PDB file of C-alpha atoms in Angstrom:
ATOM      1  CA  MET A  25      89.492 120.041  38.399  1.00  0.00           C
ATOM      2  CA  LYS A  26      90.494 116.764  39.851  1.00  0.00           C
ATOM      3  CA  ILE A  27      89.403 113.212  38.137  1.00  0.00           C
ATOM      4  CA  THR A  28      90.289 110.046  39.708  1.00  0.00           C
ATOM      5  CA  PHE A  29      90.181 106.603  37.800  1.00  0.00           C
ATOM      6  CA  CYS A  30      88.937 103.232  39.591  1.00  0.00           C
ATOM      7  CA  CYS A  31      88.080 100.819  37.078  1.00  0.00           C
ATOM      8  CA  ALA A  32      88.551  96.980  38.026  1.00  0.00           C
ATOM      9  CA  ASN A  33      90.421  94.784  35.435  1.00  0.00           C
ATOM     10  CA  THR A  34      91.357  97.542  33.245  1.00  0.00           C
ATOM     11  CA  GLU A  35      94.820  98.703  32.387  1.00  0.00           C
ATOM     12  CA  SER A  36      94.706 102.240  33.716  1.00  0.00           C
ATOM     13  CA  GLY A  37      97.866 103.913  31.774  1.00  0.00           C
ATOM     14  CA  PRO A  38      96.207 104.457  28.532  1.00  0.00           C
ATOM     15  CA  TRP A  39      93.082 105.641  29.835  1.00  0.00           C
ATOM     16  CA  LEU A  40      95.087 108.109  32.468  1.00  0.00           C
ATOM     17  CA  GLN A  41      97.141 109.301  29.365  1.00  0.00           C
ATOM     18  CA  GLY A  42      93.969 109.615  27.259  1.00  0.00           C
ATOM     19  CA  LEU A  43      92.016 111.600  29.919  1.00  0.00           C
ATOM     20  CA  ALA A  44      94.908 114.090  30.417  1.00  0.00           C
ATOM     21  CA  ALA A  45      95.189 114.639  26.806  1.00  0.00           C
ATOM     22  CA  ALA A  46      91.426 115.460  26.333  1.00  0.00           C
ATOM     23  CA  LEU A  47      91.195 117.492  29.336  1.00  0.00           C
ATOM     24  CA  PRO A  48      94.261 119.755  29.542  1.00  0.00           C
ATOM     25  CA  GLY A  49      94.877 121.262  32.912  1.00  0.00           C
ATOM     26  CA  ALA A  50      92.645 118.633  34.620  1.00  0.00           C
ATOM     27  CA  ASP A  51      94.680 116.626  37.284  1.00  0.00           C
ATOM     28  CA  VAL A  52      94.064 113.039  36.285  1.00  0.00           C
ATOM     29  CA  SER A  53      95.239 110.082  38.589  1.00  0.00           C
ATOM     30  CA  LEU A  54      94.738 106.545  39.477  1.00  0.00           C
ATOM     31  CA  TRP A  55      92.527 106.172  42.886  1.00  0.00           C
ATOM     32  CA  GLN A  56      94.703 104.380  45.779  1.00  0.00           C
ATOM     33  CA  PRO A  57      93.244 104.204  49.287  1.00  0.00           C
ATOM     34  CA  GLY A  58      93.726 107.422  51.021  1.00  0.00           C
ATOM     35  CA  ALA A  59      94.027 109.478  47.968  1.00  0.00           C
ATOM     36  CA  PRO A  60      93.009 113.276  47.717  1.00  0.00           C
ATOM     37  CA  GLN A  61      89.421 114.280  47.080  1.00  0.00           C
ATOM     38  CA  ALA A  62      88.118 114.291  43.302  1.00  0.00           C
ATOM     39  CA  ASP A  63      85.762 116.170  41.468  1.00  0.00           C
ATOM     40  CA  TYR A  64      84.764 113.587  38.899  1.00  0.00           C
ATOM     41  CA  ALA A  65      85.427 109.712  38.997  1.00  0.00           C
ATOM     42  CA  VAL A  66      85.699 107.160  35.914  1.00  0.00           C
ATOM     43  CA  VAL A  67      84.651 103.827  37.371  1.00  0.00           C
ATOM     44  CA  TRP A  68      84.087 100.334  36.581  1.00  0.00           C
ATOM     45  CA  GLU A  69      82.947  98.073  39.513  1.00  0.00           C
ATOM     46  CA  PRO A  70      84.530 100.295  42.179  1.00  0.00           C
ATOM     47  CA  PRO A  71      84.785  99.036  45.932  1.00  0.00           C
ATOM     48  CA  GLN A  72      82.497 100.496  48.476  1.00  0.00           C
ATOM     49  CA  ARG A  73      85.893 101.840  50.179  1.00  0.00           C
ATOM     50  CA  PHE A  74      86.207 104.108  47.166  1.00  0.00           C
ATOM     51  CA  MET A  75      82.800 105.605  47.803  1.00  0.00           C
ATOM     52  CA  ASP A  76      83.358 105.754  51.242  1.00  0.00           C
ATOM     53  CA  GLU A  77      86.685 107.840  50.765  1.00  0.00           C
ATOM     54  CA  GLN A  78      85.099 110.073  48.115  1.00  0.00           C
ATOM     55  CA  PRO A  79      82.229 111.903  49.648  1.00  0.00           C
ATOM     56  CA  GLY A  80      82.662 115.189  47.521  1.00  0.00           C
ATOM     57  CA  LEU A  81      82.252 113.476  44.053  1.00  0.00           C
ATOM     58  CA  GLU A  82      80.100 115.247  41.913  1.00  0.00           C
ATOM     59  CA  VAL A  83      80.024 112.807  39.008  1.00  0.00           C
ATOM     60  CA  LEU A  84      80.781 109.235  38.381  1.00  0.00           C
ATOM     61  CA  PHE A  85      81.127 108.138  34.790  1.00  0.00           C
ATOM     62  CA  ASN A  86      80.329 104.333  34.326  1.00  0.00           C
ATOM     63  CA  ILE A  87      82.588 102.944  31.448  1.00  0.00           C
ATOM     64  CA  GLY A  88      80.350  99.946  30.750  1.00  0.00           C
ATOM     65  CA  ALA A  89      76.754  99.602  29.398  1.00  0.00           C
ATOM     66  CA  GLY A  90      75.203  98.656  32.597  1.00  0.00           C
ATOM     67  CA  VAL A  91      75.184 100.282  36.017  1.00  0.00           C
ATOM     68  CA  ASP A  92      74.142  97.376  38.069  1.00  0.00           C
ATOM     69  CA  ALA A  93      77.355  96.984  39.826  1.00  0.00           C
ATOM     70  CA  LEU A  94      77.149 100.612  41.360  1.00  0.00           C
ATOM     71  CA  LEU A  95      73.465 100.078  42.518  1.00  0.00           C
ATOM     72  CA  PRO A  96      74.274  97.972  45.683  1.00  0.00           C
ATOM     73  CA  LEU A  97      77.038 100.499  46.738  1.00  0.00           C
ATOM     74  CA  ARG A  98      76.336 103.362  49.301  1.00  0.00           C
ATOM     75  CA  LEU A  99      77.165 106.440  46.698  1.00  0.00           C
ATOM     76  CA  PRO A 100      78.317 109.871  47.694  1.00  0.00           C
ATOM     77  CA  ARG A 101      75.304 111.982  48.634  1.00  0.00           C
ATOM     78  CA  ALA A 102      75.566 114.635  45.925  1.00  0.00           C
ATOM     79  CA  ALA A 103      77.053 112.509  43.312  1.00  0.00           C
ATOM     80  CA  ARG A 104      75.270 111.881  39.834  1.00  0.00           C
ATOM     81  CA  VAL A 105      75.935 108.912  37.827  1.00  0.00           C
ATOM     82  CA  VAL A 106      76.301 109.089  33.917  1.00  0.00           C
ATOM     83  CA  ARG A 107      76.353 106.079  31.505  1.00  0.00           C
ATOM     84  CA  LEU A 108      78.059 106.099  28.426  1.00  0.00           C
ATOM     85  CA  ASP A 109      75.762 106.654  25.453  1.00  0.00           C
ATOM     86  CA  ASP A 110      77.165 104.381  23.005  1.00  0.00           C
ATOM     87  CA  ALA A 111      81.182 104.555  22.897  1.00  0.00           C
ATOM     88  CA  GLY A 112      81.278 102.326  20.114  1.00  0.00           C
ATOM     89  CA  MET A 113      79.242  99.444  21.795  1.00  0.00           C
ATOM     90  CA  ALA A 114      76.082  99.724  19.775  1.00  0.00           C
ATOM     91  CA  VAL A 115      77.502  98.631  16.460  1.00  0.00           C
ATOM     92  CA  GLN A 116      79.424  95.778  18.214  1.00  0.00           C
ATOM     93  CA  MET A 117      76.310  94.626  19.779  1.00  0.00           C
ATOM     94  CA  ALA A 118      74.394  94.625  16.340  1.00  0.00           C
ATOM     95  CA  GLU A 119      77.363  92.538  14.840  1.00  0.00           C
ATOM     96  CA  TYR A 120      77.245  89.980  17.531  1.00  0.00           C
ATOM     97  CA  VAL A 121      73.310  89.526  17.457  1.00  0.00           C
ATOM     98  CA  CYS A 122      73.027  89.563  13.750  1.00  0.00           C
ATOM     99  CA  HIS A 123      75.712  87.112  13.544  1.00  0.00           C
ATOM    100  CA  ALA A 124      74.125  84.888  16.101  1.00  0.00           C
ATOM    101  CA  VAL A 125      70.467  85.056  14.543  1.00  0.00           C
ATOM    102  CA  ILE A 126      71.829  84.635  11.103  1.00  0.00           C
ATOM    103  CA  ARG A 127      73.827  81.714  12.110  1.00  0.00           C
ATOM    104  CA  HIS A 128      70.718  80.041  13.509  1.00  0.00           C
ATOM    105  CA  PHE A 129      68.304  80.977  10.754  1.00  0.00           C
ATOM    106  CA  ARG A 130      70.523  79.702   8.188  1.00  0.00           C
ATOM    107  CA  ALA A 131      71.703  76.366  10.082  1.00  0.00           C
ATOM    108  CA  LEU A 132      75.362  77.254   9.351  1.00  0.00           C
ATOM    109  CA  ASP A 133      76.225  75.276  12.606  1.00  0.00           C
ATOM    110  CA  ALA A 134      74.546  72.159  11.129  1.00  0.00           C
ATOM    111  CA  CYS A 135      76.200  72.789   7.959  1.00  0.00           C
ATOM    112  CA  ALA A 136      79.668  72.943   9.601  1.00  0.00           C
ATOM    113  CA  ALA A 137      79.163  69.610  11.666  1.00  0.00           C
ATOM    114  CA  ASP A 138      77.935  67.968   8.408  1.00  0.00           C
ATOM    115  CA  THR A 139      81.076  68.950   6.555  1.00  0.00           C
ATOM    116  CA  ARG A 140      83.393  67.731   9.336  1.00  0.00           C
ATOM    117  CA  ALA A 141      81.332  64.273   9.563  1.00  0.00           C
ATOM    118  CA  GLY A 142      81.841  64.170   5.732  1.00  0.00           C
ATOM    119  CA  ARG A 143      78.250  64.890   4.417  1.00  0.00           C
ATOM    120  CA  TRP A 144      77.209  67.388   1.970  1.00  0.00           C
ATOM    121  CA  ASP A 145      73.734  68.154   3.018  1.00  0.00           C
ATOM    122  CA  CYS A 146      71.405  71.337   2.285  1.00  0.00           C
ATOM    123  CA  HIS A 147      69.378  72.613   5.329  1.00  0.00           C
ATOM    124  CA  GLY A 148      66.434  74.764   4.473  1.00  0.00           C
ATOM    125  CA  PRO A 149      65.765  77.290   3.051  1.00  0.00           C
ATOM    126  CA  ARG A 150      63.708  78.988   5.791  1.00  0.00           C
ATOM    127  CA  GLN A 151      61.394  81.771   5.419  1.00  0.00           C
ATOM    128  CA  ARG A 152      62.245  85.001   7.483  1.00  0.00           C
ATOM    129  CA  SER A 153      58.662  85.290   8.149  1.00  0.00           C
ATOM    130  CA  ASP A 154      58.747  82.066  10.237  1.00  0.00           C
ATOM    131  CA  PHE A 155      61.477  83.513  12.630  1.00  0.00           C
ATOM    132  CA  PRO A 156      60.391  86.864  13.954  1.00  0.00           C
ATOM    133  CA  VAL A 157      62.788  88.333  16.275  1.00  0.00           C
ATOM    134  CA  GLY A 158      62.034  89.891  19.664  1.00  0.00           C
ATOM    135  CA  VAL A 159      64.518  92.307  21.039  1.00  0.00           C
ATOM    136  CA  MET A 160      63.895  93.148  24.924  1.00  0.00           C
ATOM    137  CA  GLY A 161      65.250  96.378  25.895  1.00  0.00           C
ATOM    138  CA  LEU A 162      65.138  99.389  23.366  1.00  0.00           C
ATOM    139  CA  GLY A 163      68.102 101.714  24.733  1.00  0.00           C
ATOM    140  CA  VAL A 164      70.790 102.666  22.496  1.00  0.00           C
ATOM    141  CA  LEU A 165      72.017  99.222  22.051  1.00  0.00           C
ATOM    142  CA  GLY A 166      68.607  97.667  21.640  1.00  0.00           C
ATOM    143  CA  ALA A 167      67.546 100.268  19.147  1.00  0.00           C
ATOM    144  CA  ARG A 168      70.593  99.645  16.966  1.00  0.00           C
ATOM    145  CA  VAL A 169      70.218  95.896  17.179  1.00  0.00           C
ATOM    146  CA  ALA A 170      66.542  95.913  16.313  1.00  0.00           C
ATOM    147  CA  GLN A 171      67.048  98.237  13.343  1.00  0.00           C
ATOM    148  CA  ALA A 172      70.086  96.198  12.078  1.00  0.00           C
ATOM    149  CA  LEU A 173      67.783  92.882  12.282  1.00  0.00           C
ATOM    150  CA  ALA A 174      65.317  94.823  10.240  1.00  0.00           C
ATOM    151  CA  HIS A 175      67.784  95.626   7.624  1.00  0.00           C
ATOM    152  CA  PHE A 176      67.946  91.861   7.131  1.00  0.00           C
ATOM    153  CA  GLU A 177      64.237  91.724   6.774  1.00  0.00           C
ATOM    154  CA  PHE A 178      63.441  89.597   9.651  1.00  0.00           C
ATOM    155  CA  PRO A 179      60.016  90.612  11.408  1.00  0.00           C
ATOM    156  CA  VAL A 180      61.281  92.408  14.389  1.00  0.00           C
ATOM    157  CA  ASN A 181      59.330  93.088  17.756  1.00  0.00           C
ATOM    158  CA  GLY A 182      60.826  95.369  20.526  1.00  0.00           C
ATOM    159  CA  TRP A 183      59.654  95.439  24.186  1.00  0.00           C
ATOM    160  CA  SER A 184      60.275  98.163  26.533  1.00  0.00           C
ATOM    161  CA  LEU A 185      59.207  99.726  29.825  1.00  0.00           C
ATOM    162  CA  SER A 186      58.080 103.015  28.171  1.00  0.00           C
ATOM    163  CA  PRO A 187      56.837 103.140  24.535  1.00  0.00           C
ATOM    164  CA  LYS A 188      59.396 103.455  21.619  1.00  0.00           C
ATOM    165  CA  ALA A 189      58.771 104.133  18.007  1.00  0.00           C
ATOM    166  CA  LEU A 190      61.554 102.694  15.736  1.00  0.00           C
ATOM    167  CA  ALA A 191      61.332 102.090  11.813  1.00  0.00           C
ATOM    168  CA  GLY A 192      60.522  98.558  10.855  1.00  0.00           C
ATOM    169  CA  VAL A 193      60.029  97.510  14.591  1.00  0.00           C
ATOM    170  CA  ARG A 194      56.675  96.614  16.082  1.00  0.00           C
ATOM    171  CA  SER A 195      56.875  97.892  19.691  1.00  0.00           C
ATOM    172  CA  PHE A 196      55.275  96.508  22.799  1.00  0.00           C
ATOM    173  CA  SER A 197      55.648  98.458  26.168  1.00  0.00           C
ATOM    174  CA  GLY A 198      55.026  97.941  29.765  1.00  0.00           C
ATOM    175  CA  ALA A 199      54.594  94.679  31.826  1.00  0.00           C
ATOM    176  CA  GLY A 200      51.129  94.067  30.454  1.00  0.00           C
ATOM    177  CA  ALA A 201      52.552  93.724  27.077  1.00  0.00           C
ATOM    178  CA  LEU A 202      55.194  91.255  27.547  1.00  0.00           C
ATOM    179  CA  ASP A 203      53.123  88.017  27.131  1.00  0.00           C
ATOM    180  CA  ALA A 204      52.106  89.371  23.832  1.00  0.00           C
ATOM    181  CA  PHE A 205      55.487  90.257  22.633  1.00  0.00           C
ATOM    182  CA  LEU A 206      57.015  86.698  23.732  1.00  0.00           C
ATOM    183  CA  ALA A 207      53.774  85.051  22.219  1.00  0.00           C
ATOM    184  CA  CYS A 208      54.857  86.429  18.741  1.00  0.00           C
ATOM    185  CA  SER A 209      58.700  86.065  18.825  1.00  0.00           C
ATOM    186  CA  ARG A 210      60.555  82.744  17.790  1.00  0.00           C
ATOM    187  CA  VAL A 211      64.064  84.382  18.388  1.00  0.00           C
ATOM    188  CA  LEU A 212      64.554  86.221  21.618  1.00  0.00           C
ATOM    189  CA  VAL A 213      67.343  88.677  22.303  1.00  0.00           C
ATOM    190  CA  ASN A 214      68.002  90.088  25.752  1.00  0.00           C
ATOM    191  CA  LEU A 215      69.377  93.405  26.024  1.00  0.00           C
ATOM    192  CA  LEU A 216      67.690  94.818  29.131  1.00  0.00           C
ATOM    193  CA  PRO A 217      69.317  96.784  31.876  1.00  0.00           C
ATOM    194  CA  LEU A 218      69.858  94.368  35.141  1.00  0.00           C
ATOM    195  CA  THR A 219      67.315  95.913  37.779  1.00  0.00           C
ATOM    196  CA  PRO A 220      65.381  94.207  40.703  1.00  0.00           C
ATOM    197  CA  ALA A 221      62.142  94.150  38.402  1.00  0.00           C
ATOM    198  CA  THR A 222      64.285  92.250  35.446  1.00  0.00           C
ATOM    199  CA  GLN A 223      66.257  89.937  37.733  1.00  0.00           C
ATOM    200  CA  ALA A 224      65.697  86.140  36.482  1.00  0.00           C
ATOM    201  CA  ILE A 225      63.136  87.578  33.829  1.00  0.00           C
ATOM    202  CA  LEU A 226      64.369  84.747  31.482  1.00  0.00           C
ATOM    203  CA  HIS A 227      62.757  81.925  33.346  1.00  0.00           C
ATOM    204  CA  ARG A 228      60.723  78.901  32.448  1.00  0.00           C
ATOM    205  CA  GLY A 229      57.500  80.926  32.537  1.00  0.00           C
ATOM    206  CA  THR A 230      58.472  83.618  30.110  1.00  0.00           C
ATOM    207  CA  LEU A 231      60.658  81.393  27.848  1.00  0.00           C
ATOM    208  CA  SER A 232      57.899  78.947  27.379  1.00  0.00           C
ATOM    209  CA  ARG A 233      55.779  81.589  26.030  1.00  0.00           C
ATOM    210  CA  LEU A 234      57.941  82.098  22.834  1.00  0.00           C
ATOM    211  CA  LEU A 235      57.104  80.341  19.601  1.00  0.00           C
ATOM    212  CA  PRO A 236      58.011  76.853  19.431  1.00  0.00           C
ATOM    213  CA  GLY A 237      61.528  76.009  18.476  1.00  0.00           C
ATOM    214  CA  ALA A 238      62.683  79.258  19.989  1.00  0.00           C
ATOM    215  CA  TYR A 239      66.123  80.544  20.138  1.00  0.00           C
ATOM    216  CA  VAL A 240      67.664  82.691  23.054  1.00  0.00           C
ATOM    217  CA  ILE A 241      70.309  85.337  22.787  1.00  0.00           C
ATOM    218  CA  ASN A 242      71.312  86.742  26.129  1.00  0.00           C
ATOM    219  CA  ALA A 243      74.003  89.570  25.855  1.00  0.00           C
ATOM    220  CA  ALA A 244      72.774  91.804  28.760  1.00  0.00           C
ATOM    221  CA  ARG A 245      73.578  90.179  32.075  1.00  0.00           C
ATOM    222  CA  GLY A 246      73.737  86.643  33.342  1.00  0.00           C
ATOM    223  CA  ALA A 247      71.430  87.321  36.103  1.00  0.00           C
ATOM    224  CA  HIS A 248      68.695  87.728  33.929  1.00  0.00           C
ATOM    225  CA  LEU A 249      68.627  84.166  33.016  1.00  0.00           C
ATOM    226  CA  VAL A 250      67.582  81.162  35.089  1.00  0.00           C
ATOM    227  CA  ASP A 251      70.195  78.651  33.797  1.00  0.00           C
ATOM    228  CA  GLU A 252      68.263  75.418  34.782  1.00  0.00           C
ATOM    229  CA  ASP A 253      65.017  76.698  32.921  1.00  0.00           C
ATOM    230  CA  LEU A 254      66.788  77.384  30.050  1.00  0.00           C
ATOM    231  CA  LEU A 255      68.386  73.817  29.763  1.00  0.00           C
ATOM    232  CA  ALA A 256      64.960  72.191  30.634  1.00  0.00           C
ATOM    233  CA  LEU A 257      63.237  73.812  27.677  1.00  0.00           C
ATOM    234  CA  ILE A 258      66.075  72.949  25.389  1.00  0.00           C
ATOM    235  CA  ASP A 259      65.832  69.305  26.440  1.00  0.00           C
ATOM    236  CA  SER A 260      62.082  69.463  25.936  1.00  0.00           C
ATOM    237  CA  GLY A 261      62.505  70.720  22.323  1.00  0.00           C
ATOM    238  CA  HIS A 262      60.590  73.871  22.934  1.00  0.00           C
ATOM    239  CA  VAL A 263      63.838  75.886  22.734  1.00  0.00           C
ATOM    240  CA  ALA A 264      66.231  74.980  19.964  1.00  0.00           C
ATOM    241  CA  GLY A 265      69.257  76.354  21.375  1.00  0.00           C
ATOM    242  CA  ALA A 266      71.067  79.505  22.408  1.00  0.00           C
ATOM    243  CA  THR A 267      73.717  82.077  22.269  1.00  0.00           C
ATOM    244  CA  LEU A 268      75.090  83.137  25.514  1.00  0.00           C
ATOM    245  CA  ASP A 269      77.592  86.067  26.263  1.00  0.00           C
ATOM    246  CA  VAL A 270      77.040  86.692  29.745  1.00  0.00           C
ATOM    247  CA  PHE A 271      76.550  84.444  32.837  1.00  0.00           C
ATOM    248  CA  ARG A 272      75.880  84.572  36.551  1.00  0.00           C
ATOM    249  CA  THR A 273      79.460  83.525  37.472  1.00  0.00           C
ATOM    250  CA  GLU A 274      82.372  84.781  35.151  1.00  0.00           C
ATOM    251  CA  PRO A 275      84.672  83.083  33.856  1.00  0.00           C
ATOM    252  CA  LEU A 276      81.939  80.451  33.398  1.00  0.00           C
ATOM    253  CA  PRO A 277      82.892  77.422  35.914  1.00  0.00           C
ATOM    254  CA  ALA A 278      84.660  74.755  33.729  1.00  0.00           C
ATOM    255  CA  ASP A 279      81.837  72.378  34.827  1.00  0.00           C
ATOM    256  CA  HIS A 280      79.078  74.295  33.690  1.00  0.00           C
ATOM    257  CA  ALA A 281      76.690  72.673  31.495  1.00  0.00           C
ATOM    258  CA  PHE A 282      76.647  75.760  29.040  1.00  0.00           C
ATOM    259  CA  ARG A 283      80.219  74.832  27.991  1.00  0.00           C
ATOM    260  CA  THR A 284      79.600  71.489  26.453  1.00  0.00           C
ATOM    261  CA  HIS A 285      75.956  71.756  25.620  1.00  0.00           C
ATOM    262  CA  PRO A 286      75.581  71.038  21.926  1.00  0.00           C
ATOM    263  CA  ALA A 287      72.941  73.340  21.287  1.00  0.00           C
ATOM    264  CA  ILE A 288      74.586  76.424  23.277  1.00  0.00           C
ATOM    265  CA  THR A 289      77.166  78.760  22.034  1.00  0.00           C
ATOM    266  CA  ALA A 290      78.993  80.413  24.852  1.00  0.00           C
ATOM    267  CA  THR A 291      81.216  83.513  24.493  1.00  0.00           C
ATOM    268  CA  PRO A 292      83.317  85.079  27.091  1.00  0.00           C
ATOM    269  CA  HIS A 293      81.520  88.561  27.573  1.00  0.00           C
ATOM    270  CA  ILE A 294      82.791  89.867  24.280  1.00  0.00           C
ATOM    271  CA  ALA A 295      79.594  91.061  22.644  1.00  0.00           C
ATOM    272  CA  ALA A 296      80.316  94.796  23.084  1.00  0.00           C
ATOM    273  CA  ARG A 297      83.532  95.906  24.550  1.00  0.00           C
ATOM    274  CA  THR A 298      84.103  99.692  25.724  1.00  0.00           C
ATOM    275  CA  LEU A 299      86.344 101.243  23.159  1.00  0.00           C
ATOM    276  CA  ARG A 300      88.675 103.608  25.093  1.00  0.00           C
ATOM    277  CA  GLU A 301      89.155 106.538  22.767  1.00  0.00           C
ATOM    278  CA  GLU A 302      85.557 106.819  22.063  1.00  0.00           C
ATOM    279  CA  SER A 303      84.641 106.848  25.759  1.00  0.00           C
ATOM    280  CA  ILE A 304      87.401 109.478  26.456  1.00  0.00           C
ATOM    281  CA  ALA A 305      86.085 111.742  23.883  1.00  0.00           C
ATOM    282  CA  GLN A 306      82.450 111.187  25.313  1.00  0.00           C
ATOM    283  CA  ILE A 307      83.530 111.713  28.841  1.00  0.00           C
ATOM    284  CA  ALA A 308      85.530 115.005  28.128  1.00  0.00           C
ATOM    285  CA  ARG A 309      82.489 116.235  26.257  1.00  0.00           C
ATOM    286  CA  LYS A 310      80.099 115.632  29.035  1.00  0.00           C
ATOM    287  CA  ILE A 311      82.530 117.160  31.803  1.00  0.00           C
ATOM    288  CA  ALA A 312      82.534 120.110  29.409  1.00  0.00           C
ATOM    289  CA  ALA A 313      78.765 120.433  29.141  1.00  0.00           C
ATOM    290  CA  LEU A 314      78.248 119.992  32.885  1.00  0.00           C
ATOM    291  CA  GLN A 315      80.869 122.754  33.716  1.00  0.00           C
ATOM    292  CA  ARG A 316      78.794 124.891  31.429  1.00  0.00           C
ATOM    293  CA  GLY A 317      75.519 124.202  33.320  1.00  0.00           C
ATOM    294  CA  GLU A 318      74.188 121.965  30.630  1.00  0.00           C
ATOM    295  CA  SER A 319      72.333 118.541  30.986  1.00  0.00           C
ATOM    296  CA  VAL A 320      73.949 115.662  29.486  1.00  0.00           C
ATOM    297  CA  ALA A 321      72.477 112.120  28.099  1.00  0.00           C
ATOM    298  CA  GLY A 322      72.814 109.106  30.189  1.00  0.00           C
ATOM    299  CA  MET A 323      72.185 110.386  33.528  1.00  0.00           C
ATOM    300  CA  LEU A 324      70.944 107.384  35.932  1.00  0.00           C
ATOM    301  CA  ASP A 325      67.525 107.577  37.395  1.00  0.00           C
ATOM    302  CA  PRO A 326      67.770 105.890  40.678  1.00  0.00           C
ATOM    303  CA  ALA A 327      64.158 105.078  40.601  1.00  0.00           C
ATOM    304  CA  GLN A 328      64.312 102.856  37.407  1.00  0.00           C
ATOM    305  CA  GLY A 329      67.837 101.561  37.997  1.00  0.00           C
ATOM    306  CA  TYR A 330      69.532 102.626  34.567  1.00  0.00           C
TER     307      TYR A 330
END
């Protein structure tokens, strides 16, 4: 069994060592142009040349949460794409989103600014019932986030392509339910996969349907958001602010308005990082299952794009 590793901006040594230890007897190597054919590949943002030179690949394991970087490529004809189920990312995403929601709800940024300015003011209290949170995307990450928010007793709405049933979450599904979902949400959390159908889904039209004084949290992909529309709605007062972890161009350009806007918190794509040990263990389990002829979770559906 040959496994090749082709992950952009990733230190390869620990991954190669970990995969070799988890899969005794496997030939694990870093891909180089002209490398021998492999059976399995562990990838993140691989180049088209990699795909062209590895036509016999059986499975590609994508180590990030989204497969959007793979979709524009010409993949090996018989290769299947497998996403990681979680690998430690869900709890990180729940931490990030809950922190952003609570910081906004409790006006902690305003309190910190007051303290720095020498003031000693109290903001609130606010009622959780006035801050329903809408989570777009109820996959592994979105479901964990929605249930974590429900634990803090926020009203939680969830929107997904297909119906989902989650304790403590009011679920909406399908394109026809999007407007109703937005209309009853004041805080919007985007955790959708990036597909042609979801590209630029956070635009003036959708964001305007949120309750007045809305707050936007985007931790999925920068291409989901129309930057200029968000800025215009913040300036109009309909949107109170945003926490953004992903951007159309990364690193975020130094002159981009998101870097300095007082109502926007920007973080450098750190909401949920792939944890190497958990990922390697999951890949090893899935390879073993596939070799036994079993099905595995996380298989890409090309028709849906995730």
